[in-house]
Amino acid sequence: MSEPTASLDPSPLHRRLRLAAILMTLGLLVEVATLRSVHPFAFLTFAFVGMALVGAAALLYLYAIVSS
Amino acid sequence: MANLGGGFSAVAFAAAVTIALIALVVLRPSLVAARGGKVLAFIAFLVLPVLVTATGLNVHMESSKSTAFCLSCHVMAPYGRSLYVDDKDHLPAQHFQNNRIPRDHACFTCHTTYTLFGDYRAKLVGLRHVYVNYLGTIPRQIKLYQPYNNRECLHCHAGGRSFEENDVHQAVRQDLGAGKTSCLECHGTVHDVANVDRLRLWHGGKP
């Protein structure tokens, strides 16, 4: 019996973790991308896009583990 | 800027590690069933992202104190040029050119409570500035919202011998400290942006 993978009928927990992972990855990539620029727009993108995505992903992760 | 570069590398590395751990947790769902996997998921989804974000925010906050940050908006360019005016009566220019303030943090040294580094109202003003810069109408003349605070001068000059022993300063010393007399009443030539393009500029010792 092979180990279950993410692609086979995932449980609600794993579905939420997967969504949280996507949001977290996007958020972290946005945060890192803005760090190369010294400009108010980069700061706002970091704060309002990157941090928002990371925050949403963290909340979704917490919801996933408490609701499972 | 070297420290900022180091900050970028640290954040980028930590973010890459975080993403790798998240991928591991998601691609190997059986991991989460075990206690160790749960701890790993907690670290990957919560602990590391908070650390990455906090460090990244710190890097941004530090870089926003830099002269390059302030001058990155086109509207601030004349203020940047005014730091190079070749005239000893131009207060910001003399401070900048003689290293009385750190050149890479020139704006923030004398405008310590401006927008991002002020109270919440100042931060909201900063957001409005970004909005106006991209979507609004930039005013012809940019003015401070409040009179320039003597504190910005005194946090360096207070206690300094040449400042304290100056006869004129001694006569109004208490008023300067209390903000009843502005430093700019005598040292009034600051950022003369209306005329900066007509003034002779210093080229940093280069011909």
mmCIF file of C-alpha atoms in Angstrom:
data_model
loop_
_atom_site.group_PDB
_atom_site.id
_atom_site.type_symbol
_atom_site.label_atom_id
_atom_site.label_comp_id
_atom_site.label_asym_id
_atom_site.label_seq_id
_atom_site.Cartn_x
_atom_site.Cartn_y
_atom_site.Cartn_z
ATOM 1 C CA MET A 1 0.000 0.000 0.000
ATOM 2 C CA SER A 2 1.565 3.225 -1.066
ATOM 3 C CA GLU A 3 1.421 6.402 1.007
ATOM 4 C CA PRO A 4 -1.552 8.619 0.237
ATOM 5 C CA THR A 5 -0.678 11.610 -1.885
ATOM 6 C CA ALA A 6 -2.233 15.061 -2.072
ATOM 7 C CA SER A 7 -3.835 14.346 -5.410
ATOM 8 C CA LEU A 8 -6.079 11.486 -4.249
ATOM 9 C CA ASP A 9 -9.397 12.674 -2.819
ATOM 10 C CA PRO A 10 -7.949 14.931 -0.135
ATOM 11 C CA SER A 11 -9.704 15.339 3.189
ATOM 12 C CA PRO A 12 -11.052 18.780 4.166
ATOM 13 C CA LEU A 13 -7.957 19.221 6.356
ATOM 14 C CA HIS A 14 -5.582 18.597 3.489
ATOM 15 C CA ARG A 15 -7.656 20.667 1.099
ATOM 16 C CA ARG A 16 -7.438 23.618 3.481
ATOM 17 C CA LEU A 17 -3.747 23.028 4.082
ATOM 18 C CA ARG A 18 -3.175 23.006 0.342
ATOM 19 C CA LEU A 19 -5.027 26.302 -0.071
ATOM 20 C CA ALA A 20 -3.129 27.759 2.882
ATOM 21 C CA ALA A 21 0.116 26.580 1.274
ATOM 22 C CA ILE A 22 -0.717 28.331 -1.981
ATOM 23 C CA LEU A 23 -1.614 31.570 -0.202
ATOM 24 C CA MET A 24 1.477 31.369 2.004
ATOM 25 C CA THR A 25 3.786 30.721 -0.937
ATOM 26 C CA LEU A 26 2.316 33.643 -2.865
ATOM 27 C CA GLY A 27 2.549 35.894 0.178
ATOM 28 C CA LEU A 28 6.173 35.009 0.876
ATOM 29 C CA LEU A 29 7.122 35.449 -2.783
ATOM 30 C CA VAL A 30 5.474 38.877 -2.843
ATOM 31 C CA GLU A 31 7.259 39.847 0.368
ATOM 32 C CA VAL A 32 10.664 38.762 -0.921
ATOM 33 C CA ALA A 33 10.099 40.380 -4.321
ATOM 34 C CA THR A 34 9.335 43.773 -2.765
ATOM 35 C CA LEU A 35 12.474 43.751 -0.638
ATOM 36 C CA ARG A 36 14.682 44.490 -3.633
ATOM 37 C CA SER A 37 12.986 47.819 -4.235
ATOM 38 C CA VAL A 38 13.488 50.977 -2.170
ATOM 39 C CA HIS A 39 10.205 52.715 -2.909
ATOM 40 C CA PRO A 40 6.977 53.513 -1.031
ATOM 41 C CA PHE A 41 4.992 51.372 -3.485
ATOM 42 C CA ALA A 42 7.160 48.345 -2.642
ATOM 43 C CA PHE A 43 6.554 48.929 1.048
ATOM 44 C CA LEU A 44 2.801 49.152 0.538
ATOM 45 C CA THR A 45 2.794 46.027 -1.625
ATOM 46 C CA PHE A 46 4.697 44.218 1.110
ATOM 47 C CA ALA A 47 2.279 45.419 3.785
ATOM 48 C CA PHE A 48 -1.052 45.179 2.001
ATOM 49 C CA VAL A 49 -0.506 42.250 -0.371
ATOM 50 C CA GLY A 50 2.317 40.136 1.072
ATOM 51 C CA MET A 51 1.358 40.433 4.718
ATOM 52 C CA ALA A 52 -2.339 40.025 3.900
ATOM 53 C CA LEU A 53 -1.685 36.781 2.005
ATOM 54 C CA VAL A 54 0.579 35.431 4.746
ATOM 55 C CA GLY A 55 -1.969 36.403 7.395
ATOM 56 C CA ALA A 56 -4.826 34.797 5.490
ATOM 57 C CA ALA A 57 -2.796 31.627 5.007
ATOM 58 C CA ALA A 58 -1.898 31.453 8.706
ATOM 59 C CA LEU A 59 -5.538 31.931 9.699
ATOM 60 C CA LEU A 60 -6.644 29.289 7.216
ATOM 61 C CA TYR A 61 -4.031 26.898 8.622
ATOM 62 C CA LEU A 62 -5.283 27.518 12.163
ATOM 63 C CA TYR A 63 -8.883 27.017 11.024
ATOM 64 C CA ALA A 64 -7.882 23.796 9.281
ATOM 65 C CA ILE A 65 -6.278 22.285 12.383
ATOM 66 C CA VAL A 66 -9.005 23.323 14.825
ATOM 67 C CA SER A 67 -11.819 22.191 12.536
ATOM 68 C CA SER A 68 -10.309 18.790 11.744
ATOM 69 C CA MET B 1 22.800 49.528 2.161
ATOM 70 C CA ALA B 2 25.030 46.592 2.948
ATOM 71 C CA ASN B 3 22.903 45.693 5.946
ATOM 72 C CA LEU B 4 19.771 45.895 3.831
ATOM 73 C CA GLY B 5 21.339 43.540 1.325
ATOM 74 C CA GLY B 6 22.115 41.122 4.144
ATOM 75 C CA GLY B 7 18.552 41.473 5.368
ATOM 76 C CA PHE B 8 17.260 40.630 1.906
ATOM 77 C CA SER B 9 19.430 37.514 1.706
ATOM 78 C CA ALA B 10 18.314 36.340 5.147
ATOM 79 C CA VAL B 11 14.644 36.878 4.374
ATOM 80 C CA ALA B 12 14.935 35.246 0.948
ATOM 81 C CA PHE B 13 16.688 32.214 2.435
ATOM 82 C CA ALA B 14 14.163 31.884 5.274
ATOM 83 C CA ALA B 15 11.284 32.245 2.814
ATOM 84 C CA ALA B 16 12.758 29.524 0.587
ATOM 85 C CA VAL B 17 13.120 27.183 3.564
ATOM 86 C CA THR B 18 9.543 27.949 4.626
ATOM 87 C CA ILE B 19 8.169 27.256 1.163
ATOM 88 C CA ALA B 20 10.129 23.989 0.992
ATOM 89 C CA LEU B 21 8.746 22.859 4.359
ATOM 90 C CA ILE B 22 5.216 23.844 3.363
ATOM 91 C CA ALA B 23 5.576 21.862 0.146
ATOM 92 C CA LEU B 24 6.779 18.868 2.142
ATOM 93 C CA VAL B 25 3.778 19.052 4.473
ATOM 94 C CA VAL B 26 1.303 19.415 1.618
ATOM 95 C CA LEU B 27 2.820 16.793 -0.665
ATOM 96 C CA ARG B 28 3.188 14.260 2.161
ATOM 97 C CA PRO B 29 -0.182 14.529 3.979
ATOM 98 C CA SER B 30 0.605 11.472 6.103
ATOM 99 C CA LEU B 31 3.255 13.569 7.863
ATOM 100 C CA VAL B 32 0.590 15.681 9.531
ATOM 101 C CA ALA B 33 -0.929 12.626 11.215
ATOM 102 C CA ALA B 34 2.152 12.141 13.393
ATOM 103 C CA ARG B 35 3.109 14.469 16.257
ATOM 104 C CA GLY B 36 6.382 15.439 14.598
ATOM 105 C CA GLY B 37 4.541 16.299 11.399
ATOM 106 C CA LYS B 38 2.112 18.470 13.305
ATOM 107 C CA VAL B 39 5.005 20.384 14.849
ATOM 108 C CA LEU B 40 6.646 20.701 11.443
ATOM 109 C CA ALA B 41 3.410 22.047 9.932
ATOM 110 C CA PHE B 42 3.061 24.516 12.812
ATOM 111 C CA ILE B 43 6.593 25.766 12.227
ATOM 112 C CA ALA B 44 6.133 25.923 8.455
ATOM 113 C CA PHE B 45 2.733 27.601 8.450
ATOM 114 C CA LEU B 46 3.048 29.868 11.453
ATOM 115 C CA VAL B 47 6.425 30.296 13.127
ATOM 116 C CA LEU B 48 8.644 30.760 10.073
ATOM 117 C CA PRO B 49 6.202 32.978 8.119
ATOM 118 C CA VAL B 50 5.867 35.284 11.134
ATOM 119 C CA LEU B 51 9.663 35.471 11.402
ATOM 120 C CA VAL B 52 10.071 36.085 7.659
ATOM 121 C CA THR B 53 7.399 38.766 7.671
ATOM 122 C CA ALA B 54 8.742 40.496 10.786
ATOM 123 C CA THR B 55 12.270 40.516 9.373
ATOM 124 C CA GLY B 56 11.037 41.714 5.993
ATOM 125 C CA LEU B 57 9.054 44.475 7.642
ATOM 126 C CA ASN B 58 12.156 45.533 9.537
ATOM 127 C CA VAL B 59 14.170 45.635 6.305
ATOM 128 C CA HIS B 60 11.481 47.802 4.701
ATOM 129 C CA MET B 61 11.294 50.107 7.711
ATOM 130 C CA GLU B 62 15.066 50.578 7.657
ATOM 131 C CA SER B 63 15.156 51.189 3.916
ATOM 132 C CA SER B 64 12.341 53.723 4.248
ATOM 133 C CA LYS B 65 14.694 55.871 6.342
ATOM 134 C CA SER B 66 17.081 56.133 3.424
ATOM 135 C CA THR B 67 17.503 59.204 1.276
ATOM 136 C CA ALA B 68 16.987 57.025 -1.807
ATOM 137 C CA PHE B 69 13.553 56.003 -0.510
ATOM 138 C CA CYS B 70 12.388 59.606 -0.076
ATOM 139 C CA LEU B 71 13.781 60.672 -3.432
ATOM 140 C CA SER B 72 12.301 57.666 -5.269
ATOM 141 C CA CYS B 73 9.158 59.707 -5.916
ATOM 142 C CA HIS B 74 9.622 62.133 -8.793
ATOM 143 C CA VAL B 75 8.039 64.987 -6.868
ATOM 144 C CA MET B 76 10.847 64.878 -4.301
ATOM 145 C CA ALA B 77 13.647 65.255 -6.868
ATOM 146 C CA PRO B 78 14.042 69.047 -6.395
ATOM 147 C CA TYR B 79 14.418 68.470 -2.657
ATOM 148 C CA GLY B 80 17.198 66.031 -3.427
ATOM 149 C CA ARG B 81 18.891 68.585 -5.707
ATOM 150 C CA SER B 82 18.564 71.237 -2.987
ATOM 151 C CA LEU B 83 20.988 69.211 -0.884
ATOM 152 C CA TYR B 84 23.674 70.031 -3.440
ATOM 153 C CA VAL B 85 23.204 73.813 -3.574
ATOM 154 C CA ASP B 86 26.604 75.450 -3.363
ATOM 155 C CA ASP B 87 25.711 78.136 -0.842
ATOM 156 C CA LYS B 88 26.639 78.179 2.838
ATOM 157 C CA ASP B 89 23.336 79.825 3.730
ATOM 158 C CA HIS B 90 21.321 76.852 2.511
ATOM 159 C CA LEU B 91 20.773 74.955 5.701
ATOM 160 C CA PRO B 92 19.950 71.431 4.449
ATOM 161 C CA ALA B 93 22.684 71.638 1.805
ATOM 162 C CA GLN B 94 25.320 72.595 4.366
ATOM 163 C CA HIS B 95 24.275 69.808 6.704
ATOM 164 C CA PHE B 96 24.326 67.290 3.858
ATOM 165 C CA GLN B 97 27.551 68.379 2.202
ATOM 166 C CA ASN B 98 29.543 68.658 5.432
ATOM 167 C CA ASN B 99 28.410 65.308 6.819
ATOM 168 C CA ARG B 100 26.598 66.941 9.727
ATOM 169 C CA ILE B 101 23.898 64.420 8.953
ATOM 170 C CA PRO B 102 24.405 60.950 7.448
ATOM 171 C CA ARG B 103 23.965 61.396 3.704
ATOM 172 C CA ASP B 104 22.207 58.088 3.219
ATOM 173 C CA HIS B 105 19.630 59.025 5.881
ATOM 174 C CA ALA B 106 19.548 62.755 5.202
ATOM 175 C CA CYS B 107 15.767 63.266 5.031
ATOM 176 C CA PHE B 108 14.889 61.138 8.032
ATOM 177 C CA THR B 109 17.533 62.749 10.246
ATOM 178 C CA CYS B 110 15.776 66.113 10.088
ATOM 179 C CA HIS B 111 12.188 64.906 9.526
ATOM 180 C CA THR B 112 11.957 62.235 12.191
ATOM 181 C CA THR B 113 8.198 62.137 12.595
ATOM 182 C CA TYR B 114 7.288 62.330 8.947
ATOM 183 C CA THR B 115 4.576 59.931 7.674
ATOM 184 C CA LEU B 116 5.745 56.354 8.347
ATOM 185 C CA PHE B 117 7.660 57.313 11.461
ATOM 186 C CA GLY B 118 5.052 59.584 12.977
ATOM 187 C CA ASP B 119 1.896 58.757 14.886
ATOM 188 C CA TYR B 120 -1.061 56.986 13.279
ATOM 189 C CA ARG B 121 -2.284 60.243 11.721
ATOM 190 C CA ALA B 122 1.106 60.772 10.123
ATOM 191 C CA LYS B 123 1.000 57.212 8.789
ATOM 192 C CA LEU B 124 -2.429 57.872 7.250
ATOM 193 C CA VAL B 125 -1.009 61.047 5.716
ATOM 194 C CA GLY B 126 1.755 58.900 4.226
ATOM 195 C CA LEU B 127 -0.842 56.635 2.622
ATOM 196 C CA ARG B 128 -2.579 59.706 1.225
ATOM 197 C CA HIS B 129 0.718 60.873 -0.244
ATOM 198 C CA VAL B 130 1.081 57.599 -2.134
ATOM 199 C CA TYR B 131 -2.504 57.917 -3.358
ATOM 200 C CA VAL B 132 -1.963 61.501 -4.492
ATOM 201 C CA ASN B 133 1.346 60.583 -6.119
ATOM 202 C CA TYR B 134 -0.234 57.914 -8.322
ATOM 203 C CA LEU B 135 -3.886 58.883 -8.646
ATOM 204 C CA GLY B 136 -4.341 62.444 -7.459
ATOM 205 C CA THR B 137 -3.073 65.887 -8.264
ATOM 206 C CA ILE B 138 0.257 66.743 -6.731
ATOM 207 C CA PRO B 139 0.187 70.291 -5.305
ATOM 208 C CA ARG B 140 2.465 72.828 -6.927
ATOM 209 C CA GLN B 141 4.094 73.694 -3.654
ATOM 210 C CA ILE B 142 4.688 71.072 -0.983
ATOM 211 C CA LYS B 143 4.462 72.336 2.581
ATOM 212 C CA LEU B 144 4.895 70.788 5.987
ATOM 213 C CA TYR B 145 1.610 70.170 7.777
ATOM 214 C CA GLN B 146 2.953 71.713 10.968
ATOM 215 C CA PRO B 147 5.662 74.284 11.632
ATOM 216 C CA TYR B 148 9.122 72.743 11.692
ATOM 217 C CA ASN B 149 9.840 71.532 15.208
ATOM 218 C CA ASN B 150 12.999 72.861 16.915
ATOM 219 C CA ARG B 151 13.423 69.415 18.433
ATOM 220 C CA GLU B 152 14.763 68.200 15.084
ATOM 221 C CA CYS B 153 17.630 70.688 15.372
ATOM 222 C CA LEU B 154 18.165 70.435 19.102
ATOM 223 C CA HIS B 155 18.492 66.690 19.232
ATOM 224 C CA CYS B 156 21.931 67.220 17.680
ATOM 225 C CA HIS B 157 22.825 70.814 18.546
ATOM 226 C CA ALA B 158 21.673 71.012 22.164
ATOM 227 C CA GLY B 159 24.711 70.751 24.390
ATOM 228 C CA GLY B 160 27.095 71.425 21.536
ATOM 229 C CA ARG B 161 29.703 74.014 22.495
ATOM 230 C CA SER B 162 29.466 76.210 19.393
ATOM 231 C CA PHE B 163 25.699 76.205 19.689
ATOM 232 C CA GLU B 164 25.414 76.824 23.403
ATOM 233 C CA GLU B 165 28.157 79.501 23.559
ATOM 234 C CA ASN B 166 26.780 81.485 20.644
ATOM 235 C CA ASP B 167 25.547 84.863 21.941
ATOM 236 C CA VAL B 168 22.414 84.887 19.813
ATOM 237 C CA HIS B 169 21.513 81.370 20.846
ATOM 238 C CA GLN B 170 22.091 82.184 24.505
ATOM 239 C CA ALA B 171 19.705 85.115 24.317
ATOM 240 C CA VAL B 172 16.848 82.944 23.093
ATOM 241 C CA ARG B 173 17.955 79.577 24.411
ATOM 242 C CA GLN B 174 14.904 78.950 26.584
ATOM 243 C CA ASP B 175 12.525 80.021 23.840
ATOM 244 C CA LEU B 176 14.275 77.685 21.406
ATOM 245 C CA GLY B 177 13.853 74.806 23.819
ATOM 246 C CA ALA B 178 10.214 75.647 24.391
ATOM 247 C CA GLY B 179 9.559 76.094 20.698
ATOM 248 C CA LYS B 180 8.498 79.726 21.162
ATOM 249 C CA THR B 181 11.196 80.893 18.784
ATOM 250 C CA SER B 182 11.823 78.843 15.670
ATOM 251 C CA CYS B 183 15.363 78.042 14.595
ATOM 252 C CA LEU B 184 14.199 78.850 11.085
ATOM 253 C CA GLU B 185 13.548 82.479 12.008
ATOM 254 C CA CYS B 186 17.281 83.051 11.608
ATOM 255 C CA HIS B 187 18.273 79.967 9.583
ATOM 256 C CA GLY B 188 15.475 80.331 7.083
ATOM 257 C CA THR B 189 16.961 79.221 3.790
ATOM 258 C CA VAL B 190 15.819 75.621 3.529
ATOM 259 C CA HIS B 191 15.040 73.532 0.426
ATOM 260 C CA ASP B 192 14.605 76.509 -1.907
ATOM 261 C CA VAL B 193 13.054 74.252 -4.523
ATOM 262 C CA ALA B 194 11.460 77.093 -6.478
ATOM 263 C CA ASN B 195 14.918 78.332 -7.382
ATOM 264 C CA VAL B 196 17.021 75.225 -7.104
ATOM 265 C CA ASP B 197 17.399 74.849 -10.860
ATOM 266 C CA ARG B 198 18.866 78.351 -11.088
ATOM 267 C CA LEU B 199 21.342 77.898 -8.257
ATOM 268 C CA ARG B 200 24.898 76.657 -8.557
ATOM 269 C CA LEU B 201 25.239 73.093 -7.374
ATOM 270 C CA TRP B 202 28.065 71.290 -5.642
ATOM 271 C CA HIS B 203 29.167 68.188 -7.487
ATOM 272 C CA GLY B 204 30.493 66.279 -4.531
ATOM 273 C CA GLY B 205 34.087 67.285 -5.076
ATOM 274 C CA LYS B 206 33.990 66.091 -8.675
ATOM 275 C CA PRO B 207 34.685 68.540 -11.520
#
